Amino acid sequence: MNRFIRLIILMTAVTAAAGGCRQAENAGPEAVVEAFNRAVTCGDWCCAEDLCDTASMREYLESYKEAWETIQRTDSSAAAIAATILSGAVLEFDKVERDGDSRNVYYTLEADGHTKERKAVVKKTEEGEWKVTAITDAI
């Protein structure tokens, strides 16, 4: 394994460890969405799964993880570039709407001059923690 790839792996591990996975007590919907996006961005799949509540989100994560691993296997340079771009992504919240027991969190991700408007649906569990139940393009 060359030095550059080791550096990328080390940076990803440090970023994941620094971000932590535990929700802060009384973390609101926006904090959970931000933590989820941070976990996905740095490849902390266990943390991302802990922030989800439904099987559909676990499938979403699995497909994302498989795509990421495929890129790493087939073109490590492209994976390194993508990791660098994702690490600099900016998440800005646009609005939060109440929808019964759920909250629709609208946000914009910006990375390397590209923006993507997204909507995350979060719902409070019986334990009182907010969990991501869906992520879609914002409409």
mmCIF file of C-alpha atoms in Angstrom:
data_model
loop_
_atom_site.group_PDB
_atom_site.id
_atom_site.type_symbol
_atom_site.label_atom_id
_atom_site.label_comp_id
_atom_site.label_asym_id
_atom_site.label_seq_id
_atom_site.Cartn_x
_atom_site.Cartn_y
_atom_site.Cartn_z
ATOM 1 C CA MET A 1 0.000 0.000 0.000
ATOM 2 C CA ASN A 2 1.572 3.280 -0.964
ATOM 3 C CA ARG A 3 2.140 6.161 1.425
ATOM 4 C CA PHE A 4 -0.625 8.354 -0.046
ATOM 5 C CA ILE A 5 -3.342 5.730 0.448
ATOM 6 C CA ARG A 6 -2.153 5.101 4.026
ATOM 7 C CA LEU A 7 -2.394 8.819 4.701
ATOM 8 C CA ILE A 8 -5.977 8.950 3.380
ATOM 9 C CA ILE A 9 -6.973 5.959 5.532
ATOM 10 C CA LEU A 10 -5.347 7.509 8.588
ATOM 11 C CA MET A 11 -7.063 10.863 7.976
ATOM 12 C CA THR A 12 -10.430 9.139 7.581
ATOM 13 C CA ALA A 13 -9.951 7.179 10.803
ATOM 14 C CA VAL A 14 -8.920 10.286 12.747
ATOM 15 C CA THR A 15 -11.854 12.279 11.373
ATOM 16 C CA ALA A 16 -14.269 9.493 12.262
ATOM 17 C CA ALA A 17 -12.871 9.175 15.772
ATOM 18 C CA ALA A 18 -12.924 12.921 16.344
ATOM 19 C CA GLY A 19 -16.501 13.240 15.160
ATOM 20 C CA GLY A 20 -17.712 10.604 17.574
ATOM 21 C CA CYS A 21 -20.902 8.697 17.169
ATOM 22 C CA ARG A 22 -22.799 9.362 20.320
ATOM 23 C CA GLN A 23 -25.667 11.762 20.129
ATOM 24 C CA ALA A 24 -25.473 14.614 22.542
ATOM 25 C CA GLU A 25 -28.226 14.492 25.110
ATOM 26 C CA ASN A 26 -31.274 16.290 23.738
ATOM 27 C CA ALA A 27 -29.704 16.526 20.258
ATOM 28 C CA GLY A 28 -32.300 17.951 17.917
ATOM 29 C CA PRO A 29 -33.172 16.901 14.380
ATOM 30 C CA GLU A 30 -30.565 19.173 12.751
ATOM 31 C CA ALA A 31 -27.756 17.840 14.952
ATOM 32 C CA VAL A 32 -28.680 14.258 14.055
ATOM 33 C CA VAL A 33 -28.786 15.051 10.327
ATOM 34 C CA GLU A 34 -25.399 16.772 10.581
ATOM 35 C CA ALA A 35 -23.882 13.848 12.523
ATOM 36 C CA PHE A 36 -25.309 11.373 10.003
ATOM 37 C CA ASN A 37 -23.831 13.287 7.063
ATOM 38 C CA ARG A 38 -20.474 13.596 8.841
ATOM 39 C CA ALA A 39 -20.440 9.830 9.518
ATOM 40 C CA VAL A 40 -21.241 8.992 5.888
ATOM 41 C CA THR A 41 -18.681 11.517 4.610
ATOM 42 C CA CYS A 42 -15.859 9.992 6.627
ATOM 43 C CA GLY A 43 -16.953 6.385 6.096
ATOM 44 C CA ASP A 44 -18.006 5.692 9.686
ATOM 45 C CA TRP A 45 -20.689 3.196 8.685
ATOM 46 C CA CYS A 46 -21.404 1.941 12.213
ATOM 47 C CA CYS A 47 -22.051 5.464 13.443
ATOM 48 C CA ALA A 48 -24.228 6.263 10.438
ATOM 49 C CA GLU A 49 -26.283 3.105 11.091
ATOM 50 C CA ASP A 50 -26.696 4.056 14.750
ATOM 51 C CA LEU A 51 -28.243 7.339 13.622
ATOM 52 C CA CYS A 52 -30.819 5.546 11.415
ATOM 53 C CA ASP A 53 -34.094 3.947 12.345
ATOM 54 C CA THR A 54 -35.376 2.073 9.308
ATOM 55 C CA ALA A 55 -34.352 -0.801 7.103
ATOM 56 C CA SER A 56 -34.590 1.477 4.064
ATOM 57 C CA MET A 57 -31.872 3.735 5.474
ATOM 58 C CA ARG A 58 -29.661 0.763 6.218
ATOM 59 C CA GLU A 59 -30.063 -0.269 2.552
ATOM 60 C CA TYR A 60 -29.224 3.308 1.511
ATOM 61 C CA LEU A 61 -26.058 3.116 3.599
ATOM 62 C CA GLU A 62 -25.140 -0.316 2.288
ATOM 63 C CA SER A 63 -25.434 0.820 -1.323
ATOM 64 C CA TYR A 64 -23.362 3.935 -0.542
ATOM 65 C CA LYS A 65 -20.748 1.809 1.234
ATOM 66 C CA GLU A 66 -20.569 -0.686 -1.651
ATOM 67 C CA ALA A 67 -20.134 2.131 -4.176
ATOM 68 C CA TRP A 68 -17.396 3.697 -2.050
ATOM 69 C CA GLU A 69 -15.553 0.376 -1.659
ATOM 70 C CA THR A 70 -15.806 -0.243 -5.417
ATOM 71 C CA ILE A 71 -14.229 3.138 -6.154
ATOM 72 C CA GLN A 72 -11.446 2.419 -3.660
ATOM 73 C CA ARG A 73 -10.724 -0.973 -5.250
ATOM 74 C CA THR A 74 -10.859 0.177 -8.863
ATOM 75 C CA ASP A 75 -9.335 3.669 -8.663
ATOM 76 C CA SER A 76 -7.666 4.641 -5.400
ATOM 77 C CA SER A 77 -6.717 8.052 -6.828
ATOM 78 C CA ALA A 78 -10.357 8.880 -7.537
ATOM 79 C CA ALA A 79 -11.272 7.686 -4.041
ATOM 80 C CA ALA A 80 -8.630 9.959 -2.520
ATOM 81 C CA ILE A 81 -9.879 12.933 -4.507
ATOM 82 C CA ALA A 82 -13.487 12.186 -3.516
ATOM 83 C CA ALA A 83 -12.496 11.887 0.159
ATOM 84 C CA THR A 84 -10.766 15.259 -0.002
ATOM 85 C CA ILE A 85 -13.777 16.901 -1.645
ATOM 86 C CA LEU A 86 -16.228 15.332 0.818
ATOM 87 C CA SER A 87 -14.144 16.349 3.827
ATOM 88 C CA GLY A 88 -14.594 19.972 2.768
ATOM 89 C CA ALA A 89 -18.350 19.716 2.223
ATOM 90 C CA VAL A 90 -20.480 22.385 3.862
ATOM 91 C CA LEU A 91 -23.932 21.577 5.191
ATOM 92 C CA GLU A 92 -26.400 24.441 5.628
ATOM 93 C CA PHE A 93 -29.879 24.011 7.075
ATOM 94 C CA ASP A 94 -32.681 25.673 5.144
ATOM 95 C CA LYS A 95 -35.736 24.846 7.273
ATOM 96 C CA VAL A 96 -37.336 22.279 9.547
ATOM 97 C CA GLU A 97 -41.004 21.372 9.197
ATOM 98 C CA ARG A 98 -43.064 19.430 11.693
ATOM 99 C CA ASP A 99 -44.969 16.499 10.167
ATOM 100 C CA GLY A 100 -46.788 14.708 12.981
ATOM 101 C CA ASP A 101 -44.163 12.882 15.060
ATOM 102 C CA SER A 102 -41.502 13.466 12.405
ATOM 103 C CA ARG A 103 -39.486 16.461 11.309
ATOM 104 C CA ASN A 104 -38.574 17.222 7.709
ATOM 105 C CA VAL A 105 -35.128 18.772 7.732
ATOM 106 C CA TYR A 106 -34.280 20.595 4.509
ATOM 107 C CA TYR A 107 -30.605 21.285 3.931
ATOM 108 C CA THR A 108 -28.060 22.053 1.252
ATOM 109 C CA LEU A 109 -24.744 20.278 0.807
ATOM 110 C CA GLU A 110 -22.016 22.171 -1.032
ATOM 111 C CA ALA A 111 -18.731 20.616 -2.062
ATOM 112 C CA ASP A 112 -16.226 21.746 -4.636
ATOM 113 C CA GLY A 113 -18.632 24.274 -6.154
ATOM 114 C CA HIS A 114 -21.508 21.804 -6.492
ATOM 115 C CA THR A 115 -24.668 21.971 -4.411
ATOM 116 C CA LYS A 116 -27.309 19.386 -3.633
ATOM 117 C CA GLU A 117 -30.576 20.178 -1.878
ATOM 118 C CA ARG A 118 -31.713 17.338 0.357
ATOM 119 C CA LYS A 119 -34.531 16.479 2.728
ATOM 120 C CA ALA A 120 -34.023 14.242 5.741
ATOM 121 C CA VAL A 121 -36.959 12.832 7.661
ATOM 122 C CA VAL A 122 -36.171 12.268 11.325
ATOM 123 C CA LYS A 123 -38.366 10.731 13.984
ATOM 124 C CA LYS A 124 -38.009 10.492 17.747
ATOM 125 C CA THR A 125 -37.701 6.977 19.152
ATOM 126 C CA GLU A 126 -39.304 5.701 22.343
ATOM 127 C CA GLU A 127 -35.922 6.302 23.994
ATOM 128 C CA GLY A 128 -36.173 9.965 23.056
ATOM 129 C CA GLU A 129 -33.449 10.021 20.383
ATOM 130 C CA TRP A 130 -33.984 11.446 16.911
ATOM 131 C CA LYS A 131 -33.202 8.967 14.110
ATOM 132 C CA VAL A 132 -32.953 9.492 10.355
ATOM 133 C CA THR A 133 -35.707 7.536 8.615
ATOM 134 C CA ALA A 134 -35.294 8.808 5.043
ATOM 135 C CA ILE A 135 -33.128 11.045 2.876
ATOM 136 C CA THR A 136 -34.328 12.275 -0.488
ATOM 137 C CA ASP A 137 -33.754 15.104 -2.885
ATOM 138 C CA ALA A 138 -35.574 18.203 -1.659
ATOM 139 C CA ILE A 139 -38.648 19.053 -3.681
#
